[in-house]
mmCIF file of C-alpha atoms in Angstrom:
data_model
loop_
_atom_site.group_PDB
_atom_site.id
_atom_site.type_symbol
_atom_site.label_atom_id
_atom_site.label_comp_id
_atom_site.label_asym_id
_atom_site.label_seq_id
_atom_site.Cartn_x
_atom_site.Cartn_y
_atom_site.Cartn_z
ATOM 1 C CA MET A 1 1.192 42.579 51.284
ATOM 2 C CA ALA A 2 2.698 44.007 54.453
ATOM 3 C CA GLY A 3 4.690 41.468 56.405
ATOM 4 C CA GLU A 4 4.661 38.912 53.605
ATOM 5 C CA VAL A 5 7.665 36.617 53.367
ATOM 6 C CA PHE A 6 8.352 35.114 49.948
ATOM 7 C CA ASP A 7 9.665 31.581 49.667
ATOM 8 C CA TYR A 8 11.995 32.662 46.856
ATOM 9 C CA LEU A 9 13.075 36.102 45.742
ATOM 10 C CA ILE A 10 14.848 36.015 42.373
ATOM 11 C CA VAL A 11 17.103 38.899 41.369
ATOM 12 C CA GLY A 12 17.187 39.257 37.586
ATOM 13 C CA SER A 13 14.501 38.482 35.004
ATOM 14 C CA GLY A 14 16.712 37.421 32.107
ATOM 15 C CA MET A 15 16.382 33.900 30.738
ATOM 16 C CA ALA A 16 17.812 32.281 33.892
ATOM 17 C CA GLY A 17 15.649 34.195 36.361
ATOM 18 C CA ALA A 18 12.498 33.864 34.264
ATOM 19 C CA GLY A 19 12.996 30.118 33.867
ATOM 20 C CA ALA A 20 13.625 29.622 37.581
ATOM 21 C CA ALA A 21 10.542 31.669 38.473
ATOM 22 C CA TYR A 22 8.451 29.538 36.124
ATOM 23 C CA GLU A 23 9.651 26.285 37.694
ATOM 24 C CA LEU A 24 9.727 27.420 41.337
ATOM 25 C CA ALA A 25 6.206 28.846 41.284
ATOM 26 C CA ASP A 26 4.678 25.397 41.642
ATOM 27 C CA GLY A 27 3.756 25.334 45.325
ATOM 28 C CA ALA A 28 5.808 28.353 46.385
ATOM 29 C CA ARG A 29 5.439 32.118 46.722
ATOM 30 C CA VAL A 30 7.918 33.721 44.336
ATOM 31 C CA LEU A 31 8.963 37.329 43.699
ATOM 32 C CA LEU A 32 10.967 38.223 40.574
ATOM 33 C CA LEU A 33 12.820 41.559 40.672
ATOM 34 C CA GLU A 34 14.416 43.230 37.643
ATOM 35 C CA ARG A 35 16.558 46.371 37.843
ATOM 36 C CA GLU A 36 15.771 47.463 34.271
ATOM 37 C CA ASP A 37 12.441 48.653 32.898
ATOM 38 C CA ALA A 38 12.331 45.763 30.417
ATOM 39 C CA HIS A 39 12.964 42.039 30.757
ATOM 40 C CA GLY A 40 16.064 40.571 29.108
ATOM 41 C CA TYR A 41 17.574 43.974 28.342
ATOM 42 C CA HIS A 42 21.170 42.782 28.650
ATOM 43 C CA THR A 43 22.483 39.344 27.619
ATOM 44 C CA THR A 44 19.188 37.535 26.932
ATOM 45 C CA GLY A 45 18.094 40.130 24.411
ATOM 46 C CA ARG A 46 21.445 40.064 22.590
ATOM 47 C CA SER A 47 21.794 36.348 21.910
ATOM 48 C CA ALA A 48 22.903 34.719 18.646
ATOM 49 C CA ALA A 49 19.833 32.497 19.082
ATOM 50 C CA LEU A 50 21.348 29.102 18.273
ATOM 51 C CA TYR A 51 20.525 25.703 19.746
ATOM 52 C CA SER A 52 23.584 23.465 19.384
ATOM 53 C CA GLU A 53 24.337 20.219 21.200
ATOM 54 C CA VAL A 54 28.085 20.445 20.499
ATOM 55 C CA TYR A 55 28.609 24.024 21.691
ATOM 56 C CA GLY A 56 30.141 24.432 25.160
ATOM 57 C CA ASN A 57 31.758 22.124 27.695
ATOM 58 C CA ALA A 58 30.381 18.820 29.008
ATOM 59 C CA MET A 59 28.001 20.387 31.540
ATOM 60 C CA ILE A 60 26.667 22.820 28.942
ATOM 61 C CA ARG A 61 26.170 20.063 26.384
ATOM 62 C CA GLY A 62 24.369 17.897 28.934
ATOM 63 C CA LEU A 63 21.980 20.689 29.923
ATOM 64 C CA THR A 64 21.428 21.478 26.241
ATOM 65 C CA ARG A 65 20.500 17.893 25.369
ATOM 66 C CA ALA A 66 18.176 17.731 28.372
ATOM 67 C CA SER A 67 16.459 20.914 27.178
ATOM 68 C CA ARG A 68 15.545 19.621 23.739
ATOM 69 C CA PRO A 69 12.326 17.770 24.731
ATOM 70 C CA PHE A 70 10.945 20.984 26.259
ATOM 71 C CA PHE A 71 11.861 23.019 23.193
ATOM 72 C CA GLU A 72 10.313 20.487 20.836
ATOM 73 C CA ALA A 73 7.121 20.002 22.864
ATOM 74 C CA PRO A 74 6.614 22.918 25.280
ATOM 75 C CA PRO A 75 3.644 22.954 27.655
ATOM 76 C CA GLU A 76 0.328 23.897 26.100
ATOM 77 C CA GLY A 77 0.009 27.661 25.788
ATOM 78 C CA PHE A 78 3.722 28.310 26.328
ATOM 79 C CA ALA A 79 4.206 29.718 22.826
ATOM 80 C CA ALA A 80 2.085 30.312 19.736
ATOM 81 C CA HIS A 81 4.583 28.720 17.331
ATOM 82 C CA PRO A 82 7.603 26.356 17.427
ATOM 83 C CA LEU A 83 10.517 27.418 19.618
ATOM 84 C CA LEU A 84 13.127 25.819 17.344
ATOM 85 C CA SER A 85 13.416 25.863 13.565
ATOM 86 C CA PRO A 86 15.902 24.078 11.265
ATOM 87 C CA ARG A 87 19.199 25.818 10.632
ATOM 88 C CA GLY A 88 22.222 23.521 10.771
ATOM 89 C CA CYS A 89 25.660 24.624 11.901
ATOM 90 C CA LEU A 90 28.769 24.328 9.733
ATOM 91 C CA TYR A 91 32.187 24.359 11.377
ATOM 92 C CA VAL A 92 34.586 25.343 8.626
ATOM 93 C CA GLY A 93 38.324 24.854 8.729
ATOM 94 C CA ARG A 94 41.303 25.863 6.683
ATOM 95 C CA PRO A 95 43.684 23.021 5.757
ATOM 96 C CA ASP A 96 45.833 23.929 8.793
ATOM 97 C CA GLN A 97 42.781 23.572 11.070
ATOM 98 C CA ALA A 98 42.166 19.920 10.221
ATOM 99 C CA ASP A 99 43.324 18.786 13.679
ATOM 100 C CA ALA A 100 40.841 21.122 15.380
ATOM 101 C CA LEU A 101 37.990 19.684 13.302
ATOM 102 C CA ALA A 102 39.164 16.112 14.015
ATOM 103 C CA ALA A 103 39.133 16.796 17.769
ATOM 104 C CA MET A 104 35.599 18.191 17.572
ATOM 105 C CA LEU A 105 34.375 15.174 15.621
ATOM 106 C CA ALA A 106 35.982 12.773 18.100
ATOM 107 C CA ALA A 107 34.223 14.542 20.991
ATOM 108 C CA GLU A 108 30.746 14.499 19.412
ATOM 109 C CA PRO A 109 30.672 11.788 16.707
ATOM 110 C CA GLY A 110 26.914 11.351 16.987
ATOM 111 C CA ALA A 111 26.062 14.993 16.452
ATOM 112 C CA LEU A 112 28.617 16.021 13.816
ATOM 113 C CA ARG A 113 29.448 14.656 10.383
ATOM 114 C CA PHE A 114 32.447 15.312 8.178
ATOM 115 C CA VAL A 115 31.803 17.347 5.029
ATOM 116 C CA SER A 116 34.298 17.707 2.217
ATOM 117 C CA ARG A 117 35.596 20.961 0.827
ATOM 118 C CA GLU A 118 33.205 20.605 -2.135
ATOM 119 C CA GLU A 119 30.219 20.046 0.154
ATOM 120 C CA VAL A 120 31.184 23.060 2.283
ATOM 121 C CA LEU A 121 31.294 25.293 -0.795
ATOM 122 C CA ALA A 122 27.940 23.933 -1.977
ATOM 123 C CA LEU A 123 26.324 24.705 1.367
ATOM 124 C CA VAL A 124 27.736 28.247 1.542
ATOM 125 C CA PRO A 125 28.795 29.362 -1.963
ATOM 126 C CA ALA A 126 30.219 32.649 -0.648
ATOM 127 C CA LEU A 127 33.056 30.867 1.171
ATOM 128 C CA ARG A 128 36.355 31.292 -0.661
ATOM 129 C CA PRO A 129 37.609 28.063 -2.327
ATOM 130 C CA GLY A 130 41.187 28.943 -1.388
ATOM 131 C CA TYR A 131 40.250 29.251 2.286
ATOM 132 C CA VAL A 132 38.277 26.067 2.875
ATOM 133 C CA GLY A 133 39.902 22.742 3.700
ATOM 134 C CA SER A 134 36.903 20.807 5.016
ATOM 135 C CA GLY A 135 34.158 21.117 7.570
ATOM 136 C CA LEU A 136 31.847 19.504 10.087
ATOM 137 C CA LEU A 137 28.082 19.822 9.912
ATOM 138 C CA GLU A 138 25.720 19.658 12.855
ATOM 139 C CA ASP A 139 22.456 18.906 11.080
ATOM 140 C CA GLY A 140 20.526 19.083 14.348
ATOM 141 C CA ALA A 141 21.489 22.659 15.187
ATOM 142 C CA MET A 142 18.468 24.939 15.284
ATOM 143 C CA ASP A 143 17.487 28.561 15.356
ATOM 144 C CA ALA A 144 15.980 29.364 18.756
ATOM 145 C CA ASP A 145 13.195 31.909 19.145
ATOM 146 C CA VAL A 146 14.700 33.687 22.146
ATOM 147 C CA GLU A 147 11.832 36.127 22.594
ATOM 148 C CA ALA A 148 9.209 33.372 22.534
ATOM 149 C CA ILE A 149 11.146 31.243 25.035
ATOM 150 C CA HIS A 150 11.760 34.150 27.396
ATOM 151 C CA GLN A 151 8.216 35.478 27.203
ATOM 152 C CA GLY A 152 6.839 31.969 27.606
ATOM 153 C CA PHE A 153 8.663 31.611 30.908
ATOM 154 C CA LEU A 154 7.578 35.056 32.094
ATOM 155 C CA ARG A 155 3.971 34.612 31.026
ATOM 156 C CA GLY A 156 3.850 31.138 32.552
ATOM 157 C CA ALA A 157 5.437 32.355 35.791
ATOM 158 C CA LYS A 158 2.867 35.114 36.116
ATOM 159 C CA ALA A 159 0.039 32.673 35.437
ATOM 160 C CA ARG A 160 1.399 30.483 38.227
ATOM 161 C CA GLY A 161 1.255 33.365 40.689
ATOM 162 C CA VAL A 162 4.757 34.822 40.531
ATOM 163 C CA GLU A 163 4.885 38.524 41.388
ATOM 164 C CA ILE A 164 7.058 40.288 38.813
ATOM 165 C CA ARG A 165 8.426 43.785 39.404
ATOM 166 C CA LEU A 166 10.406 45.865 36.883
ATOM 167 C CA GLY A 167 12.549 48.893 37.710
ATOM 168 C CA GLN A 168 13.603 47.409 41.058
ATOM 169 C CA GLU A 169 17.364 47.696 41.437
ATOM 170 C CA VAL A 170 18.531 45.843 44.526
ATOM 171 C CA VAL A 171 20.713 48.117 46.669
ATOM 172 C CA ALA A 172 20.719 46.411 50.089
ATOM 173 C CA ILE A 173 20.537 42.810 51.282
ATOM 174 C CA THR A 174 20.445 42.005 54.980
ATOM 175 C CA PRO A 175 20.470 38.502 56.479
ATOM 176 C CA THR A 176 17.550 37.809 58.825
ATOM 177 C CA ALA A 177 16.454 34.935 61.006
ATOM 178 C CA GLU A 178 14.167 33.719 58.211
ATOM 179 C CA GLY A 179 16.393 34.464 55.223
ATOM 180 C CA TYR A 180 17.024 37.912 53.766
ATOM 181 C CA SER A 181 15.578 41.397 53.708
ATOM 182 C CA VAL A 182 16.054 42.940 50.258
ATOM 183 C CA GLY A 183 15.890 46.699 49.720
ATOM 184 C CA THR A 184 15.549 48.373 46.325
ATOM 185 C CA ALA A 185 16.370 51.828 44.982
ATOM 186 C CA SER A 186 12.656 52.630 44.929
ATOM 187 C CA GLY A 187 12.633 52.441 48.727
ATOM 188 C CA GLU A 188 10.713 49.168 48.965
ATOM 189 C CA THR A 189 11.834 46.245 51.111
ATOM 190 C CA PHE A 190 10.993 42.588 50.590
ATOM 191 C CA ALA A 191 11.496 39.566 52.834
ATOM 192 C CA THR A 192 12.395 36.125 51.529
ATOM 193 C CA ARG A 193 13.394 32.744 52.872
ATOM 194 C CA VAL A 194 15.715 32.060 49.920
ATOM 195 C CA LEU A 195 17.481 34.613 47.729
ATOM 196 C CA VAL A 196 18.175 33.447 44.160
ATOM 197 C CA ASP A 197 20.972 35.387 42.481
ATOM 198 C CA ALA A 198 20.204 35.357 38.752
ATOM 199 C CA ALA A 199 21.668 38.790 38.096
ATOM 200 C CA GLY A 200 23.839 37.804 35.130
ATOM 201 C CA ALA A 201 26.982 39.926 34.880
ATOM 202 C CA TRP A 202 26.005 41.551 38.201
ATOM 203 C CA ALA A 203 25.748 38.251 40.135
ATOM 204 C CA ASP A 204 28.959 38.812 42.138
ATOM 205 C CA VAL A 205 27.818 42.377 42.868
ATOM 206 C CA VAL A 206 24.522 41.114 44.290
ATOM 207 C CA ALA A 207 26.399 38.519 46.347
ATOM 208 C CA GLY A 208 28.596 41.260 47.773
ATOM 209 C CA LEU A 209 25.520 43.150 48.952
ATOM 210 C CA ALA A 210 24.514 40.022 50.855
ATOM 211 C CA GLY A 211 27.979 39.580 52.368
ATOM 212 C CA VAL A 212 28.556 36.437 50.298
ATOM 213 C CA ARG A 213 31.978 35.733 48.806
ATOM 214 C CA PRO A 214 32.143 36.118 45.007
ATOM 215 C CA ILE A 215 32.514 33.134 42.694
ATOM 216 C CA GLY A 216 34.994 34.897 40.409
ATOM 217 C CA LEU A 217 32.520 35.720 37.677
ATOM 218 C CA THR A 218 34.122 37.386 34.639
ATOM 219 C CA PRO A 219 31.798 39.210 32.242
ATOM 220 C CA MET A 220 33.165 39.095 28.689
ATOM 221 C CA ARG A 221 32.012 41.370 25.910
ATOM 222 C CA ARG A 222 30.811 39.721 22.699
ATOM 223 C CA THR A 223 30.251 41.897 19.620
ATOM 224 C CA ALA A 224 27.728 41.292 16.848
ATOM 225 C CA MET A 225 26.452 43.143 13.823
ATOM 226 C CA ILE A 226 23.937 42.781 11.021
ATOM 227 C CA ILE A 227 25.107 43.163 7.417
ATOM 228 C CA ASP A 228 23.539 42.529 4.012
ATOM 229 C CA GLY A 229 24.304 39.247 2.299
ATOM 230 C CA PRO A 230 26.224 39.033 -0.976
ATOM 231 C CA PRO A 231 24.411 40.752 -3.875
ATOM 232 C CA GLY A 232 21.925 38.386 -5.486
ATOM 233 C CA ALA A 233 22.434 35.623 -2.920
ATOM 234 C CA ASP A 234 19.575 34.139 -0.924
ATOM 235 C CA VAL A 235 21.241 33.476 2.428
ATOM 236 C CA ARG A 236 18.133 32.229 4.209
ATOM 237 C CA ALA A 237 18.947 28.548 3.670
ATOM 238 C CA TRP A 238 22.595 28.818 4.692
ATOM 239 C CA PRO A 239 23.649 27.069 7.898
ATOM 240 C CA MET A 240 25.325 29.043 10.630
ATOM 241 C CA VAL A 241 29.058 29.149 9.872
ATOM 242 C CA ILE A 242 31.604 28.979 12.702
ATOM 243 C CA ASP A 243 35.367 29.000 12.307
ATOM 244 C CA ALA A 244 37.016 25.813 13.598
ATOM 245 C CA ASP A 245 38.837 27.841 16.265
ATOM 246 C CA GLU A 246 35.784 30.071 16.817
ATOM 247 C CA ASP A 247 37.540 33.194 15.578
ATOM 248 C CA PHE A 248 34.338 34.332 13.865
ATOM 249 C CA TYR A 249 30.842 33.206 12.967
ATOM 250 C CA PHE A 250 28.024 34.339 10.730
ATOM 251 C CA LYS A 251 24.399 33.283 10.596
ATOM 252 C CA PRO A 252 21.356 34.127 8.474
ATOM 253 C CA ASP A 253 19.072 36.576 10.224
ATOM 254 C CA ALA A 254 15.841 37.752 8.579
ATOM 255 C CA GLY A 255 17.386 37.702 5.101
ATOM 256 C CA ARG A 256 20.615 39.356 6.231
ATOM 257 C CA LEU A 257 23.673 38.029 8.090
ATOM 258 C CA LEU A 258 24.511 38.272 11.771
ATOM 259 C CA VAL A 259 28.306 38.468 12.068
ATOM 260 C CA SER A 260 30.589 38.273 15.097
ATOM 261 C CA PRO A 261 34.354 38.147 15.691
ATOM 262 C CA ALA A 262 33.516 35.815 18.616
ATOM 263 C CA ASP A 263 35.410 38.188 20.895
ATOM 264 C CA GLU A 264 35.729 37.639 24.632
ATOM 265 C CA THR A 265 36.916 40.894 26.155
ATOM 266 C CA PRO A 266 36.855 40.961 30.001
ATOM 267 C CA ALA A 267 34.701 43.837 31.239
ATOM 268 C CA GLU A 268 33.070 45.209 34.339
ATOM 269 C CA PRO A 269 29.289 44.731 34.521
ATOM 270 C CA HIS A 270 27.755 47.488 32.398
ATOM 271 C CA ASP A 271 25.392 48.195 29.527
ATOM 272 C CA ALA A 272 27.712 46.867 26.833
ATOM 273 C CA TRP A 273 28.092 48.469 23.417
ATOM 274 C CA ALA A 274 29.913 47.496 20.243
ATOM 275 C CA ASP A 275 33.479 48.735 19.956
ATOM 276 C CA GLU A 276 34.323 49.999 16.452
ATOM 277 C CA MET A 277 37.583 48.040 16.411
ATOM 278 C CA ASP A 278 35.798 44.780 17.235
ATOM 279 C CA VAL A 279 33.269 45.459 14.492
ATOM 280 C CA ALA A 280 36.120 46.017 12.030
ATOM 281 C CA ILE A 281 37.869 42.825 13.169
ATOM 282 C CA GLY A 282 34.683 40.836 12.691
ATOM 283 C CA ILE A 283 34.230 42.126 9.159
ATOM 284 C CA GLU A 284 37.872 41.455 8.293
ATOM 285 C CA ARG A 285 37.771 37.874 9.559
ATOM 286 C CA VAL A 286 34.577 37.042 7.711
ATOM 287 C CA GLN A 287 35.801 38.629 4.483
ATOM 288 C CA THR A 288 39.019 36.618 4.701
ATOM 289 C CA ALA A 289 36.925 33.442 4.680
ATOM 290 C CA ALA A 290 34.063 34.511 2.430
ATOM 291 C CA ASP A 291 33.322 36.789 -0.499
ATOM 292 C CA ILE A 292 30.787 38.962 1.312
ATOM 293 C CA PRO A 293 31.100 42.633 0.374
ATOM 294 C CA VAL A 294 30.172 44.932 3.260
ATOM 295 C CA GLN A 295 28.730 48.235 2.074
ATOM 296 C CA ARG A 296 27.217 49.140 5.450
ATOM 297 C CA ILE A 297 26.643 47.939 8.979
ATOM 298 C CA VAL A 298 22.872 47.739 9.387
ATOM 299 C CA ARG A 299 23.284 47.763 13.177
ATOM 300 C CA SER A 300 25.760 46.554 15.777
ATOM 301 C CA TRP A 301 25.630 45.712 19.449
ATOM 302 C CA ALA A 302 27.454 43.866 22.217
ATOM 303 C CA GLY A 303 26.453 41.718 25.153
ATOM 304 C CA LEU A 304 28.175 40.356 28.245
ATOM 305 C CA ARG A 305 28.713 36.608 28.506
ATOM 306 C CA SER A 306 29.699 35.811 32.093
ATOM 307 C CA PHE A 307 31.917 32.857 33.000
ATOM 308 C CA VAL A 308 33.582 31.367 36.066
ATOM 309 C CA ALA A 309 36.961 29.640 35.802
ATOM 310 C CA ASP A 310 35.728 26.265 34.496
ATOM 311 C CA ARG A 311 33.081 27.848 32.235
ATOM 312 C CA SER A 312 30.267 25.723 33.665
ATOM 313 C CA PRO A 313 27.113 27.286 35.146
ATOM 314 C CA VAL A 314 26.893 27.899 38.869
ATOM 315 C CA ILE A 315 23.625 26.547 40.242
ATOM 316 C CA GLY A 316 23.218 25.791 43.920
ATOM 317 C CA PHE A 317 23.218 27.004 47.506
ATOM 318 C CA ASP A 318 26.318 28.687 48.879
ATOM 319 C CA ALA A 319 27.822 26.539 51.638
ATOM 320 C CA GLU A 320 28.808 29.665 53.567
ATOM 321 C CA ALA A 321 25.364 31.259 53.204
ATOM 322 C CA PRO A 322 22.809 28.451 53.218
ATOM 323 C CA ARG A 323 19.861 30.616 52.129
ATOM 324 C CA PHE A 324 21.738 32.231 49.236
ATOM 325 C CA PHE A 325 21.252 30.388 45.945
ATOM 326 C CA TRP A 326 23.448 30.984 42.896
ATOM 327 C CA LEU A 327 22.056 30.865 39.364
ATOM 328 C CA ALA A 328 24.862 32.423 37.347
ATOM 329 C CA GLY A 329 27.736 31.880 34.941
ATOM 330 C CA GLN A 330 25.697 30.694 31.964
ATOM 331 C CA GLY A 331 28.237 32.240 29.585
ATOM 332 C CA GLY A 332 26.827 32.349 26.076
ATOM 333 C CA TYR A 333 24.725 29.237 26.566
ATOM 334 C CA GLY A 334 21.827 30.506 28.656
ATOM 335 C CA VAL A 335 19.237 30.191 25.896
ATOM 336 C CA GLN A 336 20.021 26.679 24.686
ATOM 337 C CA THR A 337 20.221 25.315 28.255
ATOM 338 C CA ALA A 338 17.295 27.315 29.660
ATOM 339 C CA PRO A 339 14.633 24.624 30.253
ATOM 340 C CA ALA A 340 16.989 22.109 31.884
ATOM 341 C CA ALA A 341 18.853 24.783 33.843
ATOM 342 C CA ALA A 342 15.541 26.079 35.194
ATOM 343 C CA ARG A 343 14.426 22.615 36.282
ATOM 344 C CA ALA A 344 17.832 21.899 37.787
ATOM 345 C CA ALA A 345 17.713 25.175 39.705
ATOM 346 C CA ALA A 346 14.208 24.502 40.988
ATOM 347 C CA ALA A 347 15.134 21.012 42.192
ATOM 348 C CA LEU A 348 18.324 22.150 43.917
ATOM 349 C CA ALA A 349 16.614 25.204 45.434
ATOM 350 C CA ARG A 350 14.064 22.817 46.948
ATOM 351 C CA ARG A 351 17.030 20.737 48.197
ATOM 352 C CA GLN A 352 16.037 17.822 45.981
ATOM 353 C CA ALA A 353 18.065 15.651 43.619
ATOM 354 C CA LEU A 354 18.517 16.698 40.014
ATOM 355 C CA PRO A 355 15.746 15.418 37.714
ATOM 356 C CA ALA A 356 16.640 11.963 36.417
ATOM 357 C CA ASP A 357 16.681 12.948 32.752
ATOM 358 C CA ILE A 358 19.174 15.759 33.441
ATOM 359 C CA ALA A 359 21.397 13.496 35.551
ATOM 360 C CA ALA A 360 21.287 10.928 32.732
ATOM 361 C CA GLU A 361 23.041 13.480 30.503
ATOM 362 C CA GLY A 362 26.043 13.529 32.845
ATOM 363 C CA VAL A 363 25.077 16.672 34.740
ATOM 364 C CA THR A 364 25.812 16.520 38.475
ATOM 365 C CA ALA A 365 24.927 18.783 41.378
ATOM 366 C CA GLN A 366 28.592 18.932 42.403
ATOM 367 C CA ALA A 367 29.686 20.085 38.943
ATOM 368 C CA LEU A 368 27.147 22.925 39.173
ATOM 369 C CA SER A 369 27.681 23.794 42.822
ATOM 370 C CA PRO A 370 29.438 27.007 43.879
ATOM 371 C CA ASP A 371 31.403 24.880 46.349
ATOM 372 C CA ARG A 372 33.662 23.692 43.512
ATOM 373 C CA LEU A 373 34.961 27.253 43.124
ATOM 374 C CA ARG A 374 35.947 27.788 46.761
#
């Protein structure tokens, strides 16, 4: 509509942008712009798809715990089947990694339990007896249906009146008396009172277009691949396995195994791809720990996990640009924190207090604010 001014214009329709659109649409006019021709093309679509309440720092863990009620009982019509399914997550350590496991258990005694070497080998028989010292098991860790969560947000946002536009790369952002004028490569221009930067690895780039100082976002490449399980083994009931120092992980995936060297290689924002060396490192690390012959790589890929210095998300208005709202720096935790992060973003974008249940998990507006990085 000519002359229309949106209340919120969100740049980026990955998990963060889709969730914010879903929550902000209640009582507001929202436009969601995506540079690609498909939603979630970059990081969201390349997730390891795990829900874990012990994974990440304190802010991440708080947002994850606050997200569980939504995942377990989403709004009617949000998804056709459960968003989470049982998996379990086993942190395995060599004898020399016992201190690392002890520190993890001390940090999350309610979510993790000690498992002996014998129990570890019973859970994942392919692990090498000479490698394993002991382990920790997170029984409550779940597989997350990333596609269902993401599409639920997008479908719900659209039903609530959000205008969603694909193939709209933002190339110009100009401050106005009311907020911002946003121009795209297609030649269209949109006006908004608040600009929400949910552009993932490109969040600092979008900020630069608006004349806003960057928050020091560092995209880091993470490599993953799919391989066949050991001959004759049914891997479907295995828990996810993560090295105590997170030097590798593997996880059942549709009867095969998803494997990663858990790499964090700093990179410029781009369409990431798997480096052959990282693939080889991942295979070597897993084979050191487990007897899993690798005859072929079924497929491999990489995604960008973007962090700021303290590795907590950045959610809030920029003090130097009061109509510019950051929703960035989710790292590799954007899926498991999505419902709470979306509600937190909506509350803060409306200049309200954080929802009480999120605050009760130790999450604070200051710990999320971009101001902490200045």
